[in-house]
C-alpha cells in the first residue's frame, strides 16, 4: 500500500527511524522537525494521513491540528505522543484527531493504525464492503455474507475482522491486535482475543480458501 504521510516529529533520531521504517513498507514520508514547517508543507502538498507529535517547537501538535482542521475536515490525524493523561487525550479528540499512539511504540502498530485510519477514511468516501475469498464484509452494518448465509458480527468481531482483512497475508502480532482492538494487552484480553479468533474461524470456514493462521508466539494472519 503506497500512502503519502506527513510526519511531524522534533526528535530527529526517532523521526528518521519512523520515516525509514514506513518507507520500507512502501510509504512516501515527508518529515518535518517543527509544527510551523509541517503546516507550510501541508498547505502546498496532498497527503493521505498526518502523524503529529504533540510537543514540538514553534507550533505544537494541538495547534497544528486545529489549523489543519480549518482547512481539511477529513484527513486522518494520528497523534504520536509521550503524553498519556486523560485530559490530553480528550483535548486531542475534541480538536479532531482520529487516533493516538503513545511512546514508546512498535513501528508495526503505527503502520497498522495508519492503514486502518486511511482505509476507514476511504470507505467513508467510497464504499463500506471488503472482500475476502467468497465472503463480503460490510464494515458499516457489521454483516458478513457468504452466498445466502449472513452473520451479524459484534463490534469487537467486526473490528478484529477488519484489521485482519486490511493486513491480509501479513502476520499481525498479538500486542498490536490487543492494543488496536482491545486497547490493552493484559492476560485476560489475550484470552478474550483467542476466543474471538475462534468465533471468526467458525464463520469463515464455509470457504476452504480462507483461513486465519496462528503464528505461534507471534500473532495471527488472514490468508486466502
Short mmCIF file of C-alpha atoms in Angstrom, two decimals:
data_model
loop_
_atom_site.label_atom_id
_atom_site.label_comp_id
_atom_site.label_asym_id
_atom_site.label_seq_id
_atom_site.Cartn_x
_atom_site.Cartn_y
_atom_site.Cartn_z
CA UNK A 1 0.00 0.00 0.00
CA UNK A 2 1.55 3.27 -1.15
CA UNK A 3 0.41 6.02 1.24
CA UNK A 4 1.71 9.57 1.39
CA UNK A 5 2.26 10.56 5.03
CA UNK A 6 3.29 13.85 6.64
CA UNK A 7 5.31 13.11 9.79
CA UNK A 8 5.91 15.97 12.24
CA UNK A 9 8.42 14.90 14.94
CA UNK A 10 11.06 17.09 16.59
CA UNK A 11 13.17 14.19 17.90
CA UNK A 12 15.37 13.83 14.83
CA UNK A 13 16.59 10.29 15.60
CA UNK A 14 13.06 8.98 16.20
CA UNK A 15 11.75 10.85 13.18
CA UNK A 16 14.36 9.29 10.91
CA UNK A 17 13.71 5.79 12.28
CA UNK A 18 9.96 6.12 11.73
CA UNK A 19 10.47 7.63 8.27
CA UNK A 20 12.81 4.85 7.17
CA UNK A 21 10.57 2.13 8.61
CA UNK A 22 7.50 3.48 6.82
CA UNK A 23 9.39 3.90 3.56
CA UNK A 24 10.50 0.26 3.80
CA UNK A 25 6.77 -0.58 3.70
CA UNK A 26 6.30 1.50 0.51
CA UNK A 27 5.00 4.62 2.25
CA UNK A 28 6.05 8.05 0.99
CA UNK A 29 7.05 10.14 4.02
CA UNK A 30 7.73 13.86 4.42
CA UNK A 31 9.46 14.53 7.76
CA UNK A 32 9.25 17.93 9.48
CA UNK A 33 11.00 18.78 12.75
CA UNK A 34 8.59 21.51 13.87
CA UNK A 35 4.90 22.31 13.57
CA UNK A 36 5.36 25.54 11.69
CA UNK A 37 7.21 23.87 8.82
CA UNK A 38 4.71 21.00 8.82
CA UNK A 39 1.83 23.42 8.36
CA UNK A 40 3.50 25.19 5.45
CA UNK A 41 4.22 21.88 3.71
CA UNK A 42 0.67 20.63 4.37
CA UNK A 43 -0.78 23.67 2.59
CA UNK A 44 1.34 23.00 -0.52
CA UNK A 45 1.00 19.23 -0.90
CA UNK A 46 -1.55 16.42 -0.70
CA UNK A 47 -1.29 13.68 1.95
CA UNK A 48 -3.23 10.54 2.87
CA UNK A 49 -2.55 10.83 6.62
CA UNK A 50 -0.80 13.00 9.20
CA UNK A 51 1.29 11.71 12.11
CA UNK A 52 1.90 14.59 14.52
CA UNK A 53 3.98 14.79 17.67
CA UNK A 54 2.37 17.00 20.33
CA UNK A 55 5.42 18.58 21.98
CA UNK A 56 7.13 20.43 19.12
CA UNK A 57 8.90 23.80 18.83
CA UNK A 58 7.37 26.82 17.02
CA UNK A 59 3.93 25.17 16.78
CA UNK A 60 2.78 22.27 18.96
CA UNK A 61 0.75 19.35 17.64
CA UNK A 62 -2.54 20.54 19.13
CA UNK A 63 -2.24 23.96 17.48
CA UNK A 64 -1.11 22.38 14.22
CA UNK A 65 -4.10 20.00 14.18
CA UNK A 66 -6.52 22.85 14.92
CA UNK A 67 -5.19 24.87 11.98
CA UNK A 68 -5.26 21.85 9.67
CA UNK A 69 -8.87 21.06 10.62
CA UNK A 70 -9.89 24.57 9.47
CA UNK A 71 -8.64 23.59 6.00
CA UNK A 72 -9.38 19.85 5.85
CA UNK A 73 -12.07 18.18 7.96
CA UNK A 74 -11.48 14.66 6.65
CA UNK A 75 -7.75 13.82 6.52
CA UNK A 76 -6.80 11.24 9.19
CA UNK A 77 -4.71 12.69 12.03
CA UNK A 78 -2.80 10.46 14.44
CA UNK A 79 -1.03 11.96 17.45
CA UNK A 80 2.37 10.47 18.28
CA UNK A 81 3.00 11.47 21.87
CA UNK A 82 4.54 10.83 25.26
CA UNK A 83 1.52 12.46 26.87
CA UNK A 84 -0.86 9.94 28.39
CA UNK A 85 -3.05 12.00 30.71
CA UNK A 86 -6.78 11.71 30.10
CA UNK A 87 -7.22 15.44 29.55
CA UNK A 88 -4.64 15.40 26.74
CA UNK A 89 -6.42 12.54 25.01
CA UNK A 90 -9.79 14.29 25.37
CA UNK A 91 -8.35 17.56 24.07
CA UNK A 92 -6.87 15.81 21.04
CA UNK A 93 -10.16 14.20 20.06
CA UNK A 94 -12.05 17.45 20.58
CA UNK A 95 -9.64 19.15 18.19
CA UNK A 96 -10.39 16.46 15.63
CA UNK A 97 -7.65 13.84 15.79
CA UNK A 98 -8.60 10.30 14.80
CA UNK A 99 -6.20 8.25 16.91
CA UNK A 100 -3.40 8.34 19.49
CA UNK A 101 -0.30 6.21 19.84
CA UNK A 102 1.85 6.59 22.95
CA UNK A 103 5.63 6.49 23.09
CA UNK A 104 7.33 4.06 23.25
CA UNK A 105 5.52 2.20 20.47
CA UNK A 106 6.17 -0.52 17.91
CA UNK A 107 6.57 0.51 14.27
CA UNK A 108 4.24 -2.34 13.29
CA UNK A 109 1.46 -0.94 15.48
CA UNK A 110 1.95 2.54 13.99
CA UNK A 111 1.73 1.10 10.47
CA UNK A 112 -1.44 -0.85 11.29
CA UNK A 113 -3.06 2.25 12.78
CA UNK A 114 -2.18 4.44 9.79
CA UNK A 115 -3.54 1.85 7.35
CA UNK A 116 -6.68 1.44 9.45
CA UNK A 117 -7.30 5.20 9.51
CA UNK A 118 -6.75 5.67 5.79
CA UNK A 119 -8.92 2.67 4.89
CA UNK A 120 -11.66 3.95 7.17
CA UNK A 121 -11.45 7.35 5.52
CA UNK A 122 -11.58 5.85 2.01
CA UNK A 123 -14.55 3.67 2.93
CA UNK A 124 -16.42 6.71 4.20
CA UNK A 125 -15.95 8.36 0.83
CA UNK A 126 -16.22 5.32 -1.44
CA UNK A 127 -17.52 2.01 -0.07
CA UNK A 128 -18.03 0.03 3.08
CA UNK A 129 -17.66 -3.50 1.64
CA UNK A 130 -14.49 -5.56 1.98
CA UNK A 131 -13.99 -8.87 0.19
CA UNK A 132 -12.13 -11.95 1.37
CA UNK A 133 -12.45 -15.12 -0.70
CA UNK A 134 -16.16 -15.61 -1.43
CA UNK A 135 -17.16 -13.54 1.59
CA UNK A 136 -18.38 -9.95 1.61
CA UNK A 137 -17.97 -7.93 4.78
CA UNK A 138 -19.98 -4.73 5.25
CA UNK A 139 -17.98 -2.71 7.77
CA UNK A 140 -20.78 -0.20 8.35
CA UNK A 141 -23.52 -2.74 9.13
CA UNK A 142 -21.01 -5.26 10.57
CA UNK A 143 -22.51 -8.02 8.43
CA UNK A 144 -20.50 -10.89 6.93
CA UNK A 145 -22.11 -12.65 3.93
CA UNK A 146 -21.36 -15.91 2.15
CA UNK A 147 -23.84 -16.57 -0.67
CA UNK A 148 -27.21 -16.74 1.10
CA UNK A 149 -25.74 -17.03 4.61
CA UNK A 150 -25.49 -13.88 6.74
CA UNK A 151 -23.61 -13.38 10.01
CA UNK A 152 -24.22 -10.31 12.16
CA UNK A 153 -20.93 -9.54 13.95
CA UNK A 154 -20.41 -7.88 17.32
CA UNK A 155 -18.44 -4.62 17.44
CA UNK A 156 -15.29 -6.43 18.53
CA UNK A 157 -15.65 -9.22 15.97
CA UNK A 158 -16.10 -6.60 13.26
CA UNK A 159 -13.07 -4.57 14.36
CA UNK A 160 -10.92 -7.70 14.55
CA UNK A 161 -12.01 -8.98 11.13
CA UNK A 162 -11.49 -5.55 9.53
CA UNK A 163 -7.96 -5.38 10.95
CA UNK A 164 -7.16 -8.88 9.63
CA UNK A 165 -8.54 -8.11 6.15
CA UNK A 166 -6.66 -4.81 5.93
CA UNK A 167 -3.43 -6.69 6.65
CA UNK A 168 -4.28 -9.83 4.66
CA UNK A 169 -1.30 -12.12 4.12
CA UNK A 170 0.76 -10.49 6.88
CA UNK A 171 1.28 -11.58 10.48
CA UNK A 172 -0.14 -9.09 12.97
CA UNK A 173 1.47 -9.61 16.35
CA UNK A 174 -0.69 -10.21 19.41
CA UNK A 175 0.31 -6.95 21.08
CA UNK A 176 -0.74 -4.91 18.04
CA UNK A 177 -4.14 -6.61 17.82
CA UNK A 178 -4.77 -6.17 21.53
CA UNK A 179 -3.73 -2.52 21.60
CA UNK A 180 -5.77 -1.74 18.49
CA UNK A 181 -8.98 -3.68 19.17
CA UNK A 182 -9.00 -4.22 22.95
CA UNK A 183 -6.97 -1.08 23.79
CA UNK A 184 -4.85 -3.01 26.31
CA UNK A 185 -2.74 -6.17 26.24
CA UNK A 186 -3.23 -7.82 29.62
CA UNK A 187 -3.66 -11.57 30.17
CA UNK A 188 -7.47 -11.54 30.20
CA UNK A 189 -7.69 -9.50 26.99
CA UNK A 190 -5.30 -12.01 25.39
CA UNK A 191 -7.57 -14.91 26.30
CA UNK A 192 -10.58 -12.95 25.03
CA UNK A 193 -8.81 -12.35 21.71
CA UNK A 194 -8.18 -16.08 21.25
CA UNK A 195 -11.89 -16.74 21.81
CA UNK A 196 -12.86 -14.13 19.22
CA UNK A 197 -10.39 -15.61 16.72
CA UNK A 198 -12.09 -19.00 17.19
CA UNK A 199 -15.51 -17.40 16.58
CA UNK A 200 -14.32 -15.77 13.35
CA UNK A 201 -12.74 -19.01 12.16
CA UNK A 202 -16.10 -20.80 12.50
CA UNK A 203 -17.82 -18.08 10.48
CA UNK A 204 -15.12 -18.18 7.78
CA UNK A 205 -14.93 -21.98 7.40
CA UNK A 206 -17.51 -22.03 4.57
CA UNK A 207 -14.77 -21.01 2.14
CA UNK A 208 -11.87 -23.53 2.32
CA UNK A 209 -9.53 -20.94 0.77
CA UNK A 210 -9.97 -18.51 3.68
CA UNK A 211 -8.11 -19.20 6.89
CA UNK A 212 -6.84 -17.41 9.99
CA UNK A 213 -3.42 -18.84 10.76
CA UNK A 214 -1.84 -18.79 14.20
CA UNK A 215 1.87 -17.96 14.11
CA UNK A 216 2.88 -19.49 17.43
CA UNK A 217 4.25 -16.95 19.86
CA UNK A 218 3.78 -14.08 17.37
CA UNK A 219 0.21 -13.44 16.26
CA UNK A 220 -2.32 -14.14 13.53
CA UNK A 221 -2.50 -13.92 9.73
CA UNK A 222 -5.54 -14.00 7.44
CA UNK A 223 -4.93 -15.76 4.11
CA UNK A 224 -7.00 -16.64 1.04
#
